[in-house]
PDB file of C-alpha atoms and ligand atoms in Angstrom:
ATOM      1  CA  MET A 296      93.796 -47.106 -29.679  1.00 53.00           C
ATOM      2  CA  SER A 297      92.277 -50.393 -29.186  1.00 57.00           C
ATOM      3  CA  LYS A 298      88.542 -50.135 -28.354  1.00 84.00           C
ATOM      4  CA  GLY A 299      88.345 -53.825 -27.192  1.00 96.00           C
ATOM      5  CA  ALA A 300      85.627 -56.463 -27.644  1.00 98.00           C
ATOM      6  CA  ILE A 301      82.069 -56.569 -26.624  1.00 98.00           C
ATOM      7  CA  ILE A 302      79.641 -59.364 -26.477  1.00 98.00           C
ATOM      8  CA  TYR A 303      76.040 -58.847 -27.667  1.00 98.00           C
ATOM      9  CA  PRO A 304      74.107 -61.888 -26.433  1.00 98.00           C
ATOM     10  CA  GLY A 305      70.484 -62.727 -27.188  1.00 97.00           C
ATOM     11  CA  SER A 306      68.060 -65.323 -28.512  1.00 96.00           C
ATOM     12  CA  PHE A 307      67.869 -63.747 -32.108  1.00 98.00           C
ATOM     13  CA  ASP A 308      64.827 -65.828 -32.818  1.00 97.00           C
ATOM     14  CA  PRO A 309      64.940 -64.575 -35.713  1.00 98.00           C
ATOM     15  CA  VAL A 310      67.400 -61.690 -36.074  1.00 98.00           C
ATOM     16  CA  THR A 311      65.484 -58.405 -37.014  1.00 98.00           C
ATOM     17  CA  TYR A 312      66.359 -55.002 -38.357  1.00 97.00           C
ATOM     18  CA  GLY A 313      66.433 -53.842 -34.705  1.00 96.00           C
ATOM     19  CA  HIS A 314      69.173 -56.233 -33.681  1.00 97.00           C
ATOM     20  CA  ILE A 315      71.014 -55.424 -36.993  1.00 97.00           C
ATOM     21  CA  ASP A 316      70.952 -51.783 -36.240  1.00 96.00           C
ATOM     22  CA  ILE A 317      72.507 -52.550 -32.728  1.00 97.00           C
ATOM     23  CA  ILE A 318      75.174 -54.751 -34.265  1.00 98.00           C
ATOM     24  CA  LYS A 319      76.188 -52.261 -36.885  1.00 97.00           C
ATOM     25  CA  ARG A 320      76.512 -49.531 -34.460  1.00 96.00           C
ATOM     26  CA  ALA A 321      78.533 -51.570 -32.134  1.00 97.00           C
ATOM     27  CA  SER A 322      80.905 -52.714 -34.922  1.00 97.00           C
ATOM     28  CA  LYS A 323      81.825 -48.964 -35.506  1.00 96.00           C
ATOM     29  CA  ASN A 324      82.597 -48.563 -31.819  1.00 95.00           C
ATOM     30  CA  TYR A 325      84.486 -51.886 -30.839  1.00 97.00           C
ATOM     31  CA  ASP A 326      87.137 -53.855 -32.502  1.00 97.00           C
ATOM     32  CA  THR A 327      85.498 -57.124 -32.211  1.00 98.00           C
ATOM     33  CA  VAL A 328      81.657 -57.866 -31.525  1.00 98.00           C
ATOM     34  CA  TYR A 329      80.705 -61.266 -30.379  1.00 98.00           C
ATOM     35  CA  VAL A 330      76.909 -61.737 -31.611  1.00 98.00           C
ATOM     36  CA  SER A 331      76.194 -64.851 -29.122  1.00 98.00           C
ATOM     37  CA  VAL A 332      73.187 -66.990 -29.487  1.00 98.00           C
ATOM     38  CA  LEU A 333      72.048 -68.229 -26.147  1.00 97.00           C
ATOM     39  CA  GLU A 334      71.468 -71.879 -26.208  1.00 94.00           C
ATOM     40  CA  ASN A 335      68.476 -71.754 -23.669  1.00 84.00           C
ATOM     41  CA  SER A 336      66.857 -75.154 -22.664  1.00 74.00           C
ATOM     42  CA  LYS A 337      63.959 -73.365 -21.087  1.00 78.00           C
ATOM     43  CA  LYS A 338      62.796 -71.699 -24.022  1.00 78.00           C
ATOM     44  CA  SER A 339      61.272 -73.488 -27.019  1.00 91.00           C
ATOM     45  CA  PRO A 340      62.467 -71.289 -29.979  1.00 95.00           C
ATOM     46  CA  LEU A 341      61.188 -71.400 -33.413  1.00 97.00           C
ATOM     47  CA  PHE A 342      64.535 -71.810 -35.082  1.00 97.00           C
ATOM     48  CA  THR A 343      67.322 -74.053 -33.769  1.00 96.00           C
ATOM     49  CA  VAL A 344      70.598 -72.493 -32.703  1.00 97.00           C
ATOM     50  CA  GLU A 345      72.224 -73.497 -36.048  1.00 97.00           C
ATOM     51  CA  GLU A 346      69.523 -71.900 -38.070  1.00 98.00           C
ATOM     52  CA  ARG A 347      69.846 -68.610 -36.124  1.00 98.00           C
ATOM     53  CA  VAL A 348      73.578 -68.703 -36.473  1.00 98.00           C
ATOM     54  CA  LYS A 349      73.358 -69.134 -40.176  1.00 98.00           C
ATOM     55  CA  MET A 350      70.835 -66.246 -40.566  1.00 98.00           C
ATOM     56  CA  LEU A 351      72.998 -64.022 -38.330  1.00 98.00           C
ATOM     57  CA  LYS A 352      76.184 -64.738 -40.335  1.00 98.00           C
ATOM     58  CA  ASP A 353      74.201 -64.152 -43.591  1.00 98.00           C
ATOM     59  CA  VAL A 354      73.015 -60.690 -42.552  1.00 97.00           C
ATOM     60  CA  THR A 355      76.614 -59.628 -41.010  1.00 97.00           C
ATOM     61  CA  ARG A 356      78.882 -61.003 -43.871  1.00 96.00           C
ATOM     62  CA  ASP A 357      79.967 -57.562 -44.925  1.00 95.00           C
ATOM     63  CA  TYR A 358      81.500 -56.856 -41.573  1.00 96.00           C
ATOM     64  CA  ASP A 359      84.773 -58.302 -40.633  1.00 95.00           C
ATOM     65  CA  ASN A 360      84.887 -57.494 -37.093  1.00 98.00           C
ATOM     66  CA  ILE A 361      81.760 -59.448 -36.209  1.00 98.00           C
ATOM     67  CA  ILE A 362      81.677 -62.912 -34.702  1.00 98.00           C
ATOM     68  CA  ILE A 363      78.816 -65.120 -34.540  1.00 98.00           C
ATOM     69  CA  ASP A 364      78.886 -67.495 -31.774  1.00 98.00           C
ATOM     70  CA  THR A 365      76.838 -69.525 -29.498  1.00 98.00           C
ATOM     71  CA  PHE A 366      76.960 -70.198 -25.705  1.00 98.00           C
ATOM     72  CA  ARG A 367      75.187 -71.869 -22.904  1.00 96.00           C
ATOM     73  CA  GLY A 368      75.063 -71.446 -19.175  1.00 95.00           C
ATOM     74  CA  LEU A 369      76.066 -68.212 -17.545  1.00 97.00           C
ATOM     75  CA  LEU A 370      77.025 -65.120 -19.519  1.00 98.00           C
ATOM     76  CA  ILE A 371      79.824 -64.401 -17.172  1.00 98.00           C
ATOM     77  CA  ASP A 372      81.450 -67.757 -17.591  1.00 98.00           C
ATOM     78  CA  TYR A 373      81.185 -67.397 -21.378  1.00 98.00           C
ATOM     79  CA  ALA A 374      82.557 -63.901 -21.216  1.00 98.00           C
ATOM     80  CA  LYS A 375      85.529 -65.011 -18.978  1.00 98.00           C
ATOM     81  CA  GLU A 376      86.242 -67.679 -21.434  1.00 98.00           C
ATOM     82  CA  LYS A 377      86.580 -65.130 -24.207  1.00 98.00           C
ATOM     83  CA  ASP A 378      88.343 -62.650 -22.046  1.00 98.00           C
ATOM     84  CA  VAL A 379      85.746 -59.999 -22.781  1.00 98.00           C
ATOM     85  CA  HIS A 380      84.665 -57.580 -20.069  1.00 98.00           C
ATOM     86  CA  MET A 381      81.765 -55.721 -21.849  1.00 98.00           C
ATOM     87  CA  VAL A 382      78.292 -56.728 -22.570  1.00 98.00           C
ATOM     88  CA  LEU A 383      75.930 -54.780 -25.020  1.00 98.00           C
ATOM     89  CA  ARG A 384      72.240 -54.904 -24.809  1.00 97.00           C
ATOM     90  CA  GLY A 385      69.620 -52.891 -26.830  1.00 95.00           C
ATOM     91  CA  LEU A 386      66.919 -50.775 -25.046  1.00 94.00           C
ATOM     92  CA  ARG A 387      63.603 -50.432 -26.754  1.00 91.00           C
ATOM     93  CA  ALA A 388      61.357 -48.873 -24.186  1.00 83.00           C
ATOM     94  CA  LEU A 389      60.697 -48.399 -20.394  1.00 80.00           C
ATOM     95  CA  THR A 390      59.432 -52.062 -20.395  1.00 82.00           C
ATOM     96  CA  ASP A 391      62.925 -53.346 -21.170  1.00 88.00           C
ATOM     97  CA  PHE A 392      64.522 -51.244 -18.670  1.00 92.00           C
ATOM     98  CA  GLU A 393      63.674 -53.004 -15.469  1.00 93.00           C
ATOM     99  CA  TYR A 394      64.652 -56.451 -16.644  1.00 95.00           C
ATOM    100  CA  GLU A 395      67.761 -55.273 -18.174  1.00 96.00           C
ATOM    101  CA  LEU A 396      68.879 -53.085 -15.126  1.00 96.00           C
ATOM    102  CA  HIS A 397      68.538 -56.348 -13.067  1.00 97.00           C
ATOM    103  CA  MET A 398      70.459 -58.370 -15.501  1.00 97.00           C
ATOM    104  CA  ALA A 399      73.205 -55.942 -15.555  1.00 98.00           C
ATOM    105  CA  GLN A 400      73.442 -55.349 -11.865  1.00 98.00           C
ATOM    106  CA  THR A 401      73.478 -59.223 -11.304  1.00 98.00           C
ATOM    107  CA  ASN A 402      76.006 -59.703 -13.891  1.00 98.00           C
ATOM    108  CA  TYR A 403      78.256 -57.105 -12.417  1.00 98.00           C
ATOM    109  CA  LEU A 404      77.828 -58.446  -8.816  1.00 98.00           C
ATOM    110  CA  ILE A 405      78.347 -62.225  -9.727  1.00 98.00           C
ATOM    111  CA  SER A 406      81.367 -61.330 -12.016  1.00 98.00           C
ATOM    112  CA  GLN A 407      82.870 -59.500  -8.684  1.00 97.00           C
ATOM    113  CA  GLY A 408      82.816 -56.265 -10.916  1.00 97.00           C
ATOM    114  CA  THR A 409      84.693 -57.537 -13.908  1.00 97.00           C
ATOM    115  CA  LEU A 410      81.509 -57.698 -16.267  1.00 98.00           C
ATOM    116  CA  GLU A 411      79.993 -54.325 -17.299  1.00 98.00           C
ATOM    117  CA  THR A 412      76.973 -53.786 -19.518  1.00 98.00           C
ATOM    118  CA  VAL A 413      76.445 -51.030 -21.840  1.00 97.00           C
ATOM    119  CA  PHE A 414      73.072 -50.152 -23.499  1.00 96.00           C
ATOM    120  CA  LEU A 415      72.314 -48.724 -26.639  1.00 96.00           C
ATOM    121  CA  PRO A 416      69.107 -47.101 -27.161  1.00 94.00           C
ATOM    122  CA  THR A 417      67.179 -48.563 -30.190  1.00 91.00           C
ATOM    123  CA  ASP A 418      66.767 -46.492 -33.269  1.00 92.00           C
ATOM    124  CA  LEU A 419      63.271 -45.030 -33.233  1.00 91.00           C
ATOM    125  CA  GLU A 420      62.400 -46.664 -36.364  1.00 92.00           C
ATOM    126  CA  TYR A 421      62.771 -49.986 -34.795  1.00 93.00           C
ATOM    127  CA  SER A 422      61.573 -49.338 -31.215  1.00 91.00           C
ATOM    128  CA  TYR A 423      58.278 -51.356 -31.675  1.00 92.00           C
ATOM    129  CA  LEU A 424      59.862 -54.304 -33.341  1.00 95.00           C
ATOM    130  CA  SER A 425      60.526 -57.577 -31.577  1.00 96.00           C
ATOM    131  CA  SER A 426      61.456 -61.104 -32.585  1.00 97.00           C
ATOM    132  CA  THR A 427      58.014 -62.152 -30.899  1.00 96.00           C
ATOM    133  CA  THR A 428      55.914 -59.874 -33.136  1.00 96.00           C
ATOM    134  CA  VAL A 429      57.967 -60.928 -36.241  1.00 98.00           C
ATOM    135  CA  ARG A 430      57.249 -64.784 -35.402  1.00 97.00           C
ATOM    136  CA  GLU A 431      53.618 -63.897 -34.745  1.00 97.00           C
ATOM    137  CA  ILE A 432      52.878 -62.202 -38.022  1.00 97.00           C
ATOM    138  CA  ALA A 433      54.702 -64.936 -40.000  1.00 97.00           C
ATOM    139  CA  SER A 434      52.673 -67.506 -38.361  1.00 97.00           C
ATOM    140  CA  TYR A 435      49.601 -65.960 -39.813  1.00 96.00           C
ATOM    141  CA  HIS A 436      51.296 -65.820 -43.093  1.00 95.00           C
ATOM    142  CA  GLY A 437      51.863 -61.946 -42.937  1.00 96.00           C
ATOM    143  CA  ASP A 438      54.372 -59.790 -44.675  1.00 96.00           C
ATOM    144  CA  VAL A 439      57.204 -59.471 -42.656  1.00 97.00           C
ATOM    145  CA  SER A 440      59.609 -57.625 -45.161  1.00 97.00           C
ATOM    146  CA  LYS A 441      59.738 -54.404 -43.202  1.00 96.00           C
ATOM    147  CA  PHE A 442      61.115 -56.148 -40.060  1.00 97.00           C
ATOM    148  CA  VAL A 443      63.672 -58.596 -41.452  1.00 98.00           C
ATOM    149  CA  PRO A 444      66.085 -58.917 -44.424  1.00 98.00           C
ATOM    150  CA  GLU A 445      65.043 -61.066 -47.254  1.00 97.00           C
ATOM    151  CA  SER A 446      67.019 -63.989 -46.275  1.00 97.00           C
ATOM    152  CA  VAL A 447      65.387 -64.148 -42.794  1.00 98.00           C
ATOM    153  CA  ALA A 448      61.844 -63.612 -44.325  1.00 98.00           C
ATOM    154  CA  VAL A 449      62.366 -66.556 -46.590  1.00 97.00           C
ATOM    155  CA  SER A 450      63.428 -68.653 -43.726  1.00 97.00           C
ATOM    156  CA  LEU A 451      60.204 -67.546 -41.702  1.00 97.00           C
ATOM    157  CA  TYR A 452      58.091 -68.279 -44.950  1.00 95.00           C
ATOM    158  CA  LYS A 453      59.653 -71.838 -45.123  1.00 96.00           C
ATOM    159  CA  LYS A 454      59.176 -72.489 -41.460  1.00 96.00           C
ATOM    160  CA  PHE A 455      55.404 -71.625 -41.734  1.00 96.00           C
ATOM    161  CA  GLY A 456      54.945 -73.241 -45.117  1.00 91.00           C
ATOM    162  CA  TYR A 457      54.132 -70.374 -47.176  1.00 80.00           C
TER     163      TYR A 457
HETATM  164  P1  LIG B  87      66.555 -62.010 -25.366  1.00 79.92           P
HETATM  165  O1  LIG B  87      65.615 -63.106 -25.445  1.00 79.92           O
HETATM  166  O2  LIG B  87      67.805 -62.033 -24.596  1.00 79.92           O
HETATM  167  O3  LIG B  87      65.718 -60.613 -24.833  1.00 79.92           O
HETATM  168  P2  LIG B  87      66.498 -60.962 -28.075  1.00 79.92           P
HETATM  169  O4  LIG B  87      67.048 -61.733 -29.164  1.00 79.92           O
HETATM  170  O5  LIG B  87      65.067 -60.660 -27.967  1.00 79.92           O
HETATM  171  O6  LIG B  87      67.062 -61.641 -26.866  1.00 79.92           O
HETATM  172  O7  LIG B  87      67.159 -59.545 -27.827  1.00 79.92           O
HETATM  173  C1  LIG B  87      68.600 -59.352 -27.697  1.00 79.92           C
HETATM  174  C2  LIG B  87      68.874 -58.076 -27.388  1.00 79.92           C
HETATM  175  O8  LIG B  87      68.513 -57.078 -28.546  1.00 79.92           O
HETATM  176  C3  LIG B  87      68.272 -57.407 -26.251  1.00 79.92           C
HETATM  177  O9  LIG B  87      69.186 -56.589 -25.351  1.00 79.92           O
HETATM  178  C4  LIG B  87      67.020 -56.651 -26.727  1.00 79.92           C
HETATM  179  O10 LIG B  87      66.691 -55.520 -25.932  1.00 79.92           O
HETATM  180  C5  LIG B  87      67.639 -56.105 -28.076  1.00 79.92           C
HETATM  181  N1  LIG B  87      66.636 -55.910 -28.958  1.00 79.92           N
HETATM  182  C6  LIG B  87      65.570 -56.626 -29.426  1.00 79.92           C
HETATM  183  N2  LIG B  87      64.911 -55.943 -30.524  1.00 79.92           N
HETATM  184  C7  LIG B  87      65.485 -54.774 -30.679  1.00 79.92           C
HETATM  185  C8  LIG B  87      65.168 -53.636 -31.417  1.00 79.92           C
HETATM  186  N3  LIG B  87      63.996 -53.658 -32.211  1.00 79.92           N
HETATM  187  N4  LIG B  87      65.994 -52.636 -31.295  1.00 79.92           N
HETATM  188  C9  LIG B  87      66.958 -52.700 -30.568  1.00 79.92           C
HETATM  189  N5  LIG B  87      67.437 -53.650 -29.723  1.00 79.92           N
HETATM  190  C10 LIG B  87      66.655 -54.738 -29.691  1.00 79.92           C
END
């Protein structure tokens, strides 16, 4: 039976083990997983979209049903373009919940009930982990090897010149 496709959108600035855990679990449960990097002009990211895509491709290269992509504008428009009706988000803690609930309800409403959101609770091991924390630690030349794969750590070290 076809399990369909799902879009996992986010900033991934940079991708962490927390994201990777969600991506791997999704890849087992859906035929195709679009990991879609949002080009958001309002945020000033550490890594360019191209750099984030490259890191994501690198860490997911062993999975053949994961597609790394980018989008700008509204998620509902991007989902329509891809003909995908499911969005995936990870939930770390209660603090994520309110924002994520509003996003999911809004997308459902403005898509006229055609775009559903599913949540995967984070693995306990990564529930503390965020890209923001990783960027902060790396900015002080700290060790990020417990939070991101080697290739991402190297990109962070290069970015911060150590
Ligand atoms: P955004 O800026 O859209 O929140 P992120 O790249 O920070 O993008 O996160 C993308 C998605 O991954 C969100 O659903 C977020 O809750 C989830 N996520 C982030 N960090 C983790 C983690 N450590 N474990 C599980 N899910 C996570």
